Amino acid sequence: MNDSLSIDEQVARLRRGTQAIVPQDGLRAKLEKSAKTGKPLKIKLGLDPTAPDIHLGFAVVLRKLRQFQDMGHEVIIIIGDYTALIGDPSGRSATRPMLSKDEIARNGRTYVEQLARILDREKTIVRFNSEWLGALDFAQVVGLAAHMTVAQVLQREDFANRYTQRQPISLHELLYPLAQAYDSVAIHADIEMGGQDQTFNILAGRDLQEKMGQEPQVALFMPLLVGLDGEKKMSKSLGNYIGISESPLTMYSKVMSLGDAQMGVYFLLATDVPEPEFEALLAEAASGKTNPMTVKHRLAHAITALYHGDTEATAVQEEWKRVHSERQLPTDIPEIAIPPDALADGKIWIVRLITLANFAKTNGEARRLVEQGGVSLDDEKITDPQAQVAVTDGAVLKVGKKNFGKLALTTRP
RNA sequence: GGGCAGGUGUCCGAGUGGUUAAAGGAGACGGACUGUAAAUCCGUUGGCAACGCCUACACAGGUUCGAAUCCUGUCCUGCCCA
């Protein structure tokens, strides 16, 4: 399909960062077949429309899909609206709550919007699996289920764990891998992408395709990107993620908050920086020749630039340095509107001010912040939770290290 | 259907009638430190204009001066038997 790259070059590029390809030489075989027949490959990615916020961990897979598209192949995104009725048990130690139809539809739309930030819209086909799964009658479901044994399904690590730990597993959850496998059959997938947590489901697709007389898909697994905590996988529910639609500064700051040890994987999986280049940087950092922070800045810049452009990335880099390295006030401080009726004699109770600014949810929390010395107004530390502070327009309230707010008196309610 | 074991704060997990807003841990947050972090140390971690009051241990009742702890019923989960 692609004239500019040889098969070898294509394979090399596609292999970057992959964790496993099953079977090992399958990718090359599929690429060769496509080159010979002139037919683009169908690359499948199944999505569970539960978390509409795409984060960097998920982007690892999407960026790989983009590479396929750039080589002329066709990406088929399957929104698992039907399988979402089950809730993917992957990596779960508990049954997932079922989603309503409305939620699924809404999440599905958000997904498509966000996917466009990474994928080539022209070469992306989006389908909902209710299309074929919803058309099956019970006898057909039973027929499909006959292709898989309980023992096979229970091999799955998460099921096995739950089973041995006497956690509940609902019967319908066992059908999830089967449903996902059938998706591959329905669209005649050549390659299915997924994270490591999808191993079982994707391999089940190979088996089922073969049993139903199709050429089995090649499974291409990307590693799960570790989250900001440096331990668990990046996920929305754990709150350790960087969303691809987050503001440039947030994105940049989050990357900077990574542990040094994580820089390597992030370079590999979340950027296009060539491997020899970032490896050299990391080696310099490790030897003490370069400050690791400098390398991290490079990383943060590369990631931010990917989603917000080069100029924007450079701008937030400078902003970040000003605030964190030089401890200066940020240039853009959100305003805190102070309604006139909150004031008495031009003063306001400090605790009220903090909750008004939304820096604390409850008075108790705000009190604590004050008592612990985390609060200052115009550089003057406030430690008395009873304090009534004078409000001047434009004064800067600082709570903790990260929260800044500029007071703004509102004249009209 | 029967028997047994359970359901505690954001999470894990002690507590089986009386200083129990509930040990301990994790997480989170604040401070110190620093290269932004991490690690470490110190502190905080239900609500309330707050040395007091209110609300909390699946849910609903009950016993008691007093219950997360005892009783009854309901819901939920696991294991075993059928």
CSV table of C-alpha atoms (C1' of nucleotides) in Angstrom, one decimal:
chain,number,residue,atom,x,y,z
A,1,MET,CA,0.0,0.0,0.0
A,2,ASN,CA,2.6,2.5,1.0
A,3,ASP,CA,5.3,3.1,-1.7
A,4,SER,CA,7.6,5.1,0.5
A,5,LEU,CA,8.3,2.5,3.1
A,6,SER,CA,9.5,-1.1,2.6
A,7,ILE,CA,7.8,-3.9,4.4
A,8,ASP,CA,10.9,-4.1,6.7
A,9,GLU,CA,10.6,-0.4,7.6
A,10,GLN,CA,6.9,-0.7,8.2
A,11,VAL,CA,7.4,-3.6,10.5
A,12,ALA,CA,10.1,-1.8,12.4
A,13,ARG,CA,8.0,1.3,12.8
A,14,LEU,CA,4.9,-0.6,13.9
A,15,ARG,CA,6.9,-2.7,16.4
A,16,ARG,CA,8.1,0.3,18.4
A,17,GLY,CA,6.8,0.0,21.9
A,18,THR,CA,4.7,-3.1,21.2
A,19,GLN,CA,4.6,-5.6,24.0
A,20,ALA,CA,3.7,-8.6,21.9
A,21,ILE,CA,2.5,-9.6,18.5
A,22,VAL,CA,0.6,-12.9,18.2
A,23,PRO,CA,1.7,-14.8,16.2
A,24,GLN,CA,5.1,-13.2,16.1
A,25,ASP,CA,5.5,-13.2,12.3
A,26,GLY,CA,1.9,-12.5,11.8
A,27,LEU,CA,2.2,-8.8,11.3
A,28,ARG,CA,4.7,-9.2,8.5
A,29,ALA,CA,2.5,-11.8,6.8
A,30,LYS,CA,-0.5,-9.5,6.9
A,31,LEU,CA,1.4,-6.6,5.6
A,32,GLU,CA,2.8,-8.6,2.8
A,33,LYS,CA,-0.6,-9.9,1.9
A,34,SER,CA,-2.0,-6.4,1.8
A,35,ALA,CA,0.9,-5.2,-0.4
A,36,LYS,CA,0.3,-8.1,-2.8
A,37,THR,CA,-3.5,-7.8,-3.1
A,38,GLY,CA,-3.6,-4.0,-2.8
A,39,LYS,CA,-6.3,-4.3,-0.2
A,40,PRO,CA,-5.9,-2.3,3.0
A,41,LEU,CA,-5.9,-4.2,6.3
A,42,LYS,CA,-8.7,-4.0,8.7
A,43,ILE,CA,-7.4,-2.9,12.0
A,44,LYS,CA,-9.9,-3.4,14.8
A,45,LEU,CA,-10.1,-1.6,18.1
A,46,GLY,CA,-12.9,-2.2,20.5
A,47,LEU,CA,-13.9,0.4,22.9
A,48,ASP,CA,-16.0,0.2,25.9
A,49,PRO,CA,-17.9,3.4,26.1
A,50,THR,CA,-17.6,3.9,29.8
A,51,ALA,CA,-14.9,6.5,30.1
A,52,PRO,CA,-15.3,9.3,27.7
A,53,ASP,CA,-12.0,10.9,28.6
A,54,ILE,CA,-9.2,9.6,26.5
A,55,HIS,CA,-5.9,9.7,28.3
A,56,LEU,CA,-2.3,9.1,27.4
A,57,GLY,CA,-2.4,5.4,28.2
A,58,PHE,CA,-5.1,4.9,25.8
A,59,ALA,CA,-3.4,7.2,23.3
A,60,VAL,CA,-0.6,4.7,23.1
A,61,VAL,CA,-3.0,2.3,21.3
A,62,LEU,CA,-4.5,5.1,19.2
A,63,ARG,CA,-1.2,6.4,18.1
A,64,LYS,CA,-0.3,3.0,16.9
A,65,LEU,CA,-3.5,2.9,14.9
A,66,ARG,CA,-2.6,6.2,13.4
A,67,GLN,CA,0.6,4.7,12.1
A,68,PHE,CA,-1.4,2.0,10.4
A,69,GLN,CA,-3.6,4.6,8.8
A,70,ASP,CA,-0.6,6.5,7.6
A,71,MET,CA,0.5,3.4,5.8
A,72,GLY,CA,-2.8,3.2,4.1
A,73,HIS,CA,-4.8,0.8,6.2
A,74,GLU,CA,-8.3,1.0,7.5
A,75,VAL,CA,-9.1,1.4,11.1
A,76,ILE,CA,-12.4,0.1,12.4
A,77,ILE,CA,-13.4,1.4,15.8
A,78,ILE,CA,-16.0,-0.7,17.4
A,79,ILE,CA,-18.0,1.0,20.1
A,80,GLY,CA,-19.1,-1.7,22.4
A,81,ASP,CA,-22.6,-0.4,23.1
A,82,TYR,CA,-23.9,-3.9,23.4
A,83,THR,CA,-21.0,-5.3,25.3
A,84,ALA,CA,-21.2,-2.3,27.6
A,85,LEU,CA,-24.4,-3.8,28.8
A,86,ILE,CA,-22.2,-6.4,30.3
A,87,GLY,CA,-19.3,-4.2,31.4
A,88,ASP,CA,-15.8,-5.4,30.6
A,89,PRO,CA,-14.5,-7.4,33.6
A,90,SER,CA,-10.9,-6.8,32.5
A,91,GLY,CA,-8.7,-5.8,35.4
A,92,ARG,CA,-11.6,-5.6,37.7
A,93,SER,CA,-12.0,-7.2,41.0
A,94,ALA,CA,-15.7,-6.5,41.1
A,95,THR,CA,-18.6,-6.6,38.8
A,96,ARG,CA,-19.0,-3.4,36.8
A,97,PRO,CA,-22.2,-1.5,37.0
A,98,MET,CA,-24.3,-1.8,33.9
A,99,LEU,CA,-24.7,1.4,31.8
A,100,SER,CA,-27.9,2.8,30.6
A,101,LYS,CA,-28.6,3.3,26.9
A,102,ASP,CA,-28.4,7.0,27.3
A,103,GLU,CA,-25.1,7.0,29.0
A,104,ILE,CA,-23.7,4.8,26.3
A,105,ALA,CA,-24.9,6.9,23.5
A,106,ARG,CA,-23.5,10.0,25.1
A,107,ASN,CA,-20.2,8.4,25.8
A,108,GLY,CA,-20.0,7.1,22.3
A,109,ARG,CA,-20.4,10.5,20.8
A,110,THR,CA,-17.7,12.0,23.0
A,111,TYR,CA,-15.4,9.2,22.0
A,112,VAL,CA,-15.7,9.9,18.4
A,113,GLU,CA,-14.9,13.5,18.9
A,114,GLN,CA,-11.9,12.8,21.0
A,115,LEU,CA,-10.6,10.1,18.6
A,116,ALA,CA,-10.3,12.7,15.9
A,117,ARG,CA,-7.6,14.3,17.9
A,118,ILE,CA,-5.3,11.4,17.1
A,119,LEU,CA,-6.8,9.4,14.2
A,120,ASP,CA,-7.3,10.3,10.6
A,121,ARG,CA,-11.0,10.8,10.4
A,122,GLU,CA,-11.1,9.9,6.7
A,123,LYS,CA,-9.7,6.5,7.3
A,124,THR,CA,-11.6,5.7,10.4
A,125,ILE,CA,-14.8,3.7,10.4
A,126,VAL,CA,-16.9,3.7,13.6
A,127,ARG,CA,-19.4,0.9,14.2
A,128,PHE,CA,-21.5,-0.1,17.1
A,129,ASN,CA,-21.6,-3.8,18.0
A,130,SER,CA,-25.3,-3.7,18.8
A,131,GLU,CA,-25.5,-3.9,15.0
A,132,TRP,CA,-24.6,-7.6,14.9
A,133,LEU,CA,-24.8,-8.6,18.6
A,134,GLY,CA,-28.3,-7.3,18.9
A,135,ALA,CA,-29.3,-9.3,15.9
A,136,LEU,CA,-28.4,-12.6,17.4
A,137,ASP,CA,-31.2,-14.7,18.9
A,138,PHE,CA,-30.8,-16.9,21.9
A,139,ALA,CA,-30.1,-20.1,19.9
A,140,GLN,CA,-27.3,-18.3,18.1
A,141,VAL,CA,-25.8,-17.1,21.4
A,142,VAL,CA,-25.9,-20.6,22.7
A,143,GLY,CA,-24.3,-21.8,19.5
A,144,LEU,CA,-21.5,-19.3,19.9
A,145,ALA,CA,-21.1,-20.1,23.6
A,146,ALA,CA,-20.5,-23.8,22.6
A,147,HIS,CA,-17.1,-22.6,21.1
A,148,MET,CA,-15.7,-21.8,24.4
A,149,THR,CA,-15.3,-23.7,27.6
A,150,VAL,CA,-15.8,-22.5,31.2
A,151,ALA,CA,-12.2,-23.6,32.0
A,152,GLN,CA,-10.9,-21.5,29.2
A,153,VAL,CA,-12.7,-18.4,30.4
A,154,LEU,CA,-11.7,-19.0,34.0
A,155,GLN,CA,-8.0,-19.0,32.8
A,156,ARG,CA,-8.3,-15.3,32.6
A,157,GLU,CA,-6.4,-13.8,35.4
A,158,ASP,CA,-9.1,-11.5,36.7
A,159,PHE,CA,-11.8,-14.2,36.7
A,160,ALA,CA,-9.4,-16.7,38.2
A,161,ASN,CA,-8.5,-14.2,41.0
A,162,ARG,CA,-12.1,-13.4,41.7
A,163,TYR,CA,-13.0,-17.0,41.7
A,164,THR,CA,-10.3,-18.1,44.2
A,165,GLN,CA,-10.9,-15.1,46.3
A,166,ARG,CA,-14.6,-15.9,46.5
A,167,GLN,CA,-15.6,-12.7,44.9
A,168,PRO,CA,-18.8,-12.7,42.9
A,169,ILE,CA,-18.7,-13.4,39.1
A,170,SER,CA,-21.9,-13.0,37.4
A,171,LEU,CA,-22.7,-15.4,34.6
A,172,HIS,CA,-23.1,-12.7,32.0
A,173,GLU,CA,-19.6,-11.5,32.6
A,174,LEU,CA,-18.3,-14.8,31.2
A,175,LEU,CA,-19.9,-13.9,27.9
A,176,TYR,CA,-17.9,-10.7,27.5
A,177,PRO,CA,-14.9,-12.3,25.8
A,178,LEU,CA,-17.2,-14.2,23.5
A,179,ALA,CA,-19.0,-11.1,22.5
A,180,GLN,CA,-15.8,-9.3,21.8
A,181,ALA,CA,-14.5,-12.2,19.8
A,182,TYR,CA,-17.6,-12.2,17.7
A,183,ASP,CA,-17.0,-8.6,16.8
A,184,SER,CA,-13.8,-9.7,15.1
A,185,VAL,CA,-15.8,-12.3,13.1
A,186,ALA,CA,-18.4,-9.7,12.2
A,187,ILE,CA,-16.0,-7.3,10.6
A,188,HIS,CA,-13.4,-9.8,9.4
A,189,ALA,CA,-10.6,-8.1,11.3
A,190,ASP,CA,-7.1,-8.6,10.1
A,191,ILE,CA,-5.4,-7.1,13.2
A,192,GLU,CA,-6.8,-6.4,16.6
A,193,MET,CA,-5.1,-3.9,18.8
A,194,GLY,CA,-5.4,-3.6,22.5
A,195,GLY,CA,-3.7,-3.2,25.8
A,196,GLN,CA,-2.2,-6.0,27.7
A,197,ASP,CA,-5.4,-6.3,29.7
A,198,GLN,CA,-7.2,-7.3,26.5
A,199,THR,CA,-5.0,-10.4,25.9
A,200,PHE,CA,-7.6,-13.0,26.6
A,201,ASN,CA,-10.4,-11.2,24.7
A,202,ILE,CA,-8.3,-10.6,21.6
A,203,LEU,CA,-7.0,-14.1,21.5
A,204,ALA,CA,-10.5,-15.4,21.9
A,205,GLY,CA,-11.2,-13.5,18.7
A,206,ARG,CA,-8.5,-15.5,16.9
A,207,ASP,CA,-10.0,-18.8,18.0
A,208,LEU,CA,-13.5,-17.9,17.1
A,209,GLN,CA,-12.6,-16.6,13.7
A,210,GLU,CA,-10.8,-19.8,13.0
A,211,LYS,CA,-13.6,-21.9,14.2
A,212,MET,CA,-16.0,-20.0,12.0
A,213,GLY,CA,-13.8,-20.4,8.9
A,214,GLN,CA,-12.0,-17.1,8.8
A,215,GLU,CA,-8.3,-16.3,8.7
A,216,PRO,CA,-7.5,-15.4,12.3
A,217,GLN,CA,-6.6,-11.9,13.1
A,218,VAL,CA,-3.2,-10.9,14.4
A,219,ALA,CA,-3.1,-9.7,17.9
A,220,LEU,CA,-1.1,-6.6,18.6
A,221,PHE,CA,-0.6,-5.7,22.2
A,222,MET,CA,0.6,-2.4,23.5
A,223,PRO,CA,1.9,-2.2,27.1
A,224,LEU,CA,-0.3,-0.5,29.6
A,225,LEU,CA,1.2,2.9,30.4
A,226,VAL,CA,1.9,3.3,34.0
A,227,GLY,CA,0.0,6.2,35.6
A,228,LEU,CA,1.3,9.3,37.4
A,229,ASP,CA,1.7,7.4,40.6
A,230,GLY,CA,4.4,5.3,38.9
A,231,GLU,CA,2.7,2.0,40.0
A,232,LYS,CA,-0.7,1.3,38.7
A,233,LYS,CA,-1.8,1.5,35.1
A,234,MET,CA,-3.1,4.8,34.0
A,235,SER,CA,-6.8,5.0,34.3
A,236,LYS,CA,-9.5,7.4,34.9
A,237,SER,CA,-10.9,5.7,37.8
A,238,LEU,CA,-7.6,5.8,39.6
A,239,GLY,CA,-7.2,9.5,38.9
A,240,ASN,CA,-3.6,9.0,37.8
A,241,TYR,CA,-4.0,10.0,34.2
A,242,ILE,CA,-3.2,12.7,31.7
A,243,GLY,CA,-6.2,13.4,29.5
A,244,ILE,CA,-5.4,14.3,25.9
A,245,SER,CA,-7.9,17.2,26.0
A,246,GLU,CA,-6.5,18.7,29.1
A,247,SER,CA,-5.1,22.2,28.9
A,248,PRO,CA,-1.5,22.5,27.8
A,249,LEU,CA,-0.3,23.6,31.2
A,250,THR,CA,-2.1,20.9,33.1
A,251,MET,CA,-0.7,18.3,30.7
A,252,TYR,CA,2.8,19.8,31.0
A,253,SER,CA,2.6,19.9,34.8
A,254,LYS,CA,1.4,16.4,35.1
A,255,VAL,CA,4.3,15.1,33.0
A,256,MET,CA,6.7,17.0,35.2
A,257,SER,CA,5.2,15.4,38.3
A,258,LEU,CA,6.3,11.9,37.0
A,259,GLY,CA,9.0,10.1,38.8
A,260,ASP,CA,12.4,10.0,37.0
A,261,ALA,CA,12.1,6.3,36.6
A,262,GLN,CA,9.1,6.6,34.4
A,263,MET,CA,10.7,8.9,31.8
A,264,GLY,CA,11.9,6.1,29.6
A,265,VAL,CA,8.5,4.4,29.1
A,266,TYR,CA,6.8,7.7,28.5
A,267,PHE,CA,9.3,8.7,25.8
A,268,LEU,CA,8.9,5.3,24.1
A,269,LEU,CA,5.1,5.1,24.3
A,270,ALA,CA,3.8,8.6,24.5
A,271,THR,CA,6.1,10.5,22.1
A,272,ASP,CA,7.6,10.2,18.6
A,273,VAL,CA,11.1,11.1,19.8
A,274,PRO,CA,13.4,8.5,18.1
A,275,GLU,CA,14.7,5.8,20.4
A,276,PRO,CA,18.4,6.5,20.1
A,277,GLU,CA,17.8,10.2,20.9
A,278,PHE,CA,15.9,9.7,24.1
A,279,GLU,CA,18.1,6.9,25.2
A,280,ALA,CA,21.1,9.2,25.0
A,281,LEU,CA,19.3,11.8,27.0
A,282,LEU,CA,18.4,9.3,29.7
A,283,ALA,CA,21.9,8.0,29.9
A,284,GLU,CA,23.2,11.5,30.4
A,285,ALA,CA,20.7,12.0,33.2
A,286,ALA,CA,21.6,8.8,34.8
A,287,SER,CA,25.3,9.6,34.8
A,288,GLY,CA,24.7,13.0,36.3
A,289,LYS,CA,25.9,14.8,33.2
A,290,THR,CA,22.5,16.4,32.8
A,291,ASN,CA,20.0,17.3,35.4
A,292,PRO,CA,17.1,14.8,35.1
A,293,MET,CA,14.8,17.7,35.3
A,294,THR,CA,16.1,19.0,32.0
A,295,VAL,CA,15.3,15.7,30.3
A,296,LYS,CA,11.9,15.7,31.9
A,297,HIS,CA,11.2,19.1,30.4
A,298,ARG,CA,12.1,17.7,27.0
A,299,LEU,CA,9.6,14.9,27.6
A,300,ALA,CA,6.9,17.2,28.8
A,301,HIS,CA,7.4,19.4,25.8
A,302,ALA,CA,7.3,16.6,23.4
A,303,ILE,CA,4.0,15.2,24.8
A,304,THR,CA,2.4,18.6,25.1
A,305,ALA,CA,3.4,19.5,21.6
A,306,LEU,CA,1.8,16.4,20.2
A,307,TYR,CA,-1.6,17.6,21.3
A,308,HIS,CA,-1.3,21.3,21.5
A,309,GLY,CA,1.4,22.2,19.0
A,310,ASP,CA,5.0,23.4,19.4
A,311,THR,CA,4.4,27.0,20.2
A,312,GLU,CA,1.9,26.3,22.9
A,313,ALA,CA,4.2,23.7,24.4
A,314,THR,CA,7.0,26.2,24.5
A,315,ALA,CA,4.8,28.8,26.1
A,316,VAL,CA,3.6,26.5,28.9
A,317,GLN,CA,7.2,25.4,29.5
A,318,GLU,CA,8.2,28.9,30.3
A,319,GLU,CA,5.2,29.4,32.4
A,320,TRP,CA,5.9,26.2,34.3
A,321,LYS,CA,9.5,27.2,35.0
A,322,ARG,CA,8.4,30.6,36.2
A,323,VAL,CA,6.0,29.2,38.7
A,324,HIS,CA,7.8,26.2,39.9
A,325,SER,CA,11.5,26.8,39.5
A,326,GLU,CA,11.4,30.5,40.2
A,327,ARG,CA,8.4,30.4,42.5
A,328,GLN,CA,6.8,33.3,40.9
A,329,LEU,CA,3.1,33.9,40.5
A,330,PRO,CA,1.5,32.3,37.4
A,331,THR,CA,0.6,34.7,34.6
A,332,ASP,CA,-2.9,33.5,34.4
A,333,ILE,CA,-4.6,33.5,37.8
A,334,PRO,CA,-8.2,32.6,37.8
A,335,GLU,CA,-10.5,35.2,39.4
A,336,ILE,CA,-12.5,34.6,42.5
A,337,ALA,CA,-15.6,36.6,42.4
A,338,ILE,CA,-16.5,38.0,45.8
A,339,PRO,CA,-20.1,39.0,46.0
A,340,PRO,CA,-20.7,42.2,48.1
A,341,ASP,CA,-22.9,40.5,50.6
A,342,ALA,CA,-20.1,38.2,51.6
A,343,LEU,CA,-18.3,41.2,53.0
A,344,ALA,CA,-18.6,42.9,56.4
A,345,ASP,CA,-16.8,46.1,56.7
A,346,GLY,CA,-14.8,45.2,53.6
A,347,LYS,CA,-13.6,42.1,55.4
A,348,ILE,CA,-14.3,38.4,54.9
A,349,TRP,CA,-13.7,35.4,57.1
A,350,ILE,CA,-10.7,33.6,55.7
A,351,VAL,CA,-12.4,30.2,55.8
A,352,ARG,CA,-15.3,31.5,53.9
A,353,LEU,CA,-13.0,33.0,51.3
A,354,ILE,CA,-11.3,29.7,50.7
A,355,THR,CA,-14.5,27.8,50.2
A,356,LEU,CA,-15.8,30.5,48.1
A,357,ALA,CA,-12.7,30.1,45.9
A,358,ASN,CA,-13.4,26.4,45.8
A,359,PHE,CA,-10.1,25.5,47.2
A,360,ALA,CA,-11.8,23.5,49.9
A,361,LYS,CA,-15.1,21.7,49.9
A,362,THR,CA,-15.9,22.2,53.5
A,363,ASN,CA,-15.2,24.8,56.2
A,364,GLY,CA,-13.3,22.1,58.2
A,365,GLU,CA,-11.0,21.5,55.3
A,366,ALA,CA,-10.4,25.2,54.8
A,367,ARG,CA,-9.7,25.6,58.5
A,368,ARG,CA,-7.2,22.9,58.4
A,369,LEU,CA,-5.4,24.4,55.5
A,370,VAL,CA,-5.1,27.7,57.4
A,371,GLU,CA,-3.9,26.0,60.6
A,372,GLN,CA,-1.3,24.1,58.7
A,373,GLY,CA,0.2,27.2,57.2
A,374,GLY,CA,-0.9,26.5,53.6
A,375,VAL,CA,-2.7,29.8,53.1
A,376,SER,CA,-1.4,33.2,52.2
A,377,LEU,CA,-3.0,36.4,50.9
A,378,ASP,CA,-0.7,38.7,48.9
A,379,ASP,CA,2.3,36.8,50.2
A,380,GLU,CA,1.2,37.2,53.8
A,381,LYS,CA,0.8,33.9,55.6
A,382,ILE,CA,-2.5,33.5,57.4
A,383,THR,CA,-2.5,31.0,60.3
A,384,ASP,CA,-5.5,32.0,62.4
A,385,PRO,CA,-8.7,30.3,61.2
A,386,GLN,CA,-10.7,33.0,62.8
A,387,ALA,CA,-9.1,35.7,60.8
A,388,GLN,CA,-11.2,38.3,59.1
A,389,VAL,CA,-9.2,39.5,56.2
A,390,ALA,CA,-9.5,42.8,54.3
A,391,VAL,CA,-10.4,42.2,50.6
A,392,THR,CA,-8.7,44.3,48.0
A,393,ASP,CA,-9.4,44.0,44.4
A,394,GLY,CA,-6.7,42.0,42.7
A,395,ALA,CA,-5.2,40.5,45.9
A,396,VAL,CA,-3.8,37.0,45.3
A,397,LEU,CA,-4.9,34.2,47.5
A,398,LYS,CA,-2.6,31.2,47.6
A,399,VAL,CA,-3.7,27.9,49.0
A,400,GLY,CA,-1.3,25.0,49.1
A,401,LYS,CA,1.3,25.0,46.3
A,402,LYS,CA,-0.9,24.8,43.3
A,403,ASN,CA,-3.9,26.9,44.0
A,404,PHE,CA,-3.9,30.6,43.1
A,405,GLY,CA,-6.8,32.9,42.9
A,406,LYS,CA,-7.1,36.6,42.2
A,407,LEU,CA,-9.9,38.3,44.2
A,408,ALA,CA,-12.4,40.2,42.2
A,409,LEU,CA,-15.0,42.3,43.9
A,410,THR,CA,-18.3,42.2,42.1
A,411,THR,CA,-20.3,45.3,42.3
A,412,ARG,CA,-23.5,43.8,41.1
A,413,PRO,CA,-24.8,40.5,42.2
B,1,G,C1',-34.4,-25.1,49.6
B,2,G,C1',-31.0,-26.0,54.0
B,3,G,C1',-26.3,-25.0,56.9
B,4,C,C1',-22.2,-21.8,57.8
B,5,A,C1',-19.4,-17.2,57.3
B,6,G,C1',-19.8,-12.1,56.2
B,7,G,C1',-21.6,-6.6,55.0
B,8,U,C1',-17.5,-1.0,59.3
B,9,G,C1',-15.2,5.7,57.3
B,10,U,C1',-12.4,7.3,50.1
B,11,C,C1',-10.3,2.1,50.0
B,12,C,C1',-8.2,-2.2,52.9
B,13,G,C1',-9.0,-3.6,57.7
B,14,A,C1',-9.4,-3.9,63.6
B,15,G,C1',-13.2,-3.6,67.1
B,16,U,C1',-18.2,-8.2,69.5
B,17,G,C1',-22.5,-3.6,75.3
B,18,G,C1',-19.6,1.9,78.1
B,19,U,C1',-13.7,8.2,77.1
B,20,U,C1',-15.2,4.8,70.1
B,21,A,C1',-15.7,10.2,65.4
B,22,A,C1',-14.4,4.3,65.7
B,23,A,C1',-7.1,1.0,66.3
B,24,G,C1',-3.7,0.1,62.1
B,25,G,C1',-2.5,0.6,57.0
B,26,A,C1',-3.2,2.7,52.0
B,27,G,C1',-4.6,7.0,49.6
B,28,A,C1',-5.3,12.2,49.7
B,29,C,C1',-4.0,17.0,51.6
B,30,G,C1',-0.7,20.7,54.3
B,31,G,C1',4.4,21.9,56.0
B,32,A,C1',9.8,21.0,55.9
B,33,C,C1',13.4,19.2,52.3
B,34,U,C1',14.4,19.2,46.7
B,35,G,C1',16.1,19.3,40.6
B,36,U,C1',9.3,19.5,39.7
B,37,A,C1',8.8,15.0,41.8
B,38,A,C1',10.1,10.6,44.5
B,39,A,C1',12.1,9.1,49.2
B,40,U,C1',12.3,10.9,54.2
B,41,C,C1',10.4,13.7,58.5
B,42,C,C1',6.3,16.4,60.9
B,43,G,C1',1.0,17.1,60.8
B,44,U,C1',-4.1,16.7,59.1
B,45,U,C1',-7.9,13.5,57.2
B,46,G,C1',-17.2,13.1,58.9
B,47,G,C1',-20.1,17.9,59.2
B,48,C,C1',-21.1,22.6,61.6
B,49,A,C1',-18.7,30.4,62.6
B,50,A,C1',-16.7,24.7,66.2
B,51,C,C1',-13.0,23.6,73.6
B,52,G,C1',-19.4,22.5,72.2
B,53,C,C1',-23.2,20.4,69.0
B,54,C,C1',-24.9,17.1,65.0
B,55,U,C1',-24.5,12.8,61.8
B,56,A,C1',-22.2,8.0,61.2
B,57,C,C1',-20.4,1.2,61.4
B,58,A,C1',-25.8,-2.6,54.8
B,59,C,C1',-31.4,-1.2,55.7
B,60,A,C1',-35.7,-1.0,59.1
B,61,G,C1',-37.4,-1.8,63.9
B,62,G,C1',-36.5,-3.5,69.1
B,63,U,C1',-33.8,-4.5,74.1
B,64,U,C1',-30.8,-1.3,77.3
B,65,C,C1',-29.2,4.2,81.5
B,66,G,C1',-26.0,3.2,77.2
B,67,A,C1',-25.2,-0.5,70.9
B,68,A,C1',-20.9,-0.8,65.3
B,69,U,C1',-21.3,-4.5,69.1
B,70,C,C1',-27.4,-8.1,71.7
B,71,C,C1',-32.5,-9.5,69.4
B,72,U,C1',-36.1,-9.5,65.1
B,73,G,C1',-37.1,-8.7,60.1
B,74,U,C1',-35.3,-7.1,55.1
B,75,C,C1',-31.6,-6.6,51.3
B,76,C,C1',-26.8,-8.1,49.4
B,77,U,C1',-22.2,-11.5,49.0
B,78,G,C1',-19.1,-16.0,49.6
B,79,C,C1',-18.6,-21.2,50.8
B,80,C,C1',-20.7,-26.1,51.6
B,81,C,C1',-24.9,-29.5,51.1
B,82,A,C1',-29.4,-30.5,48.0
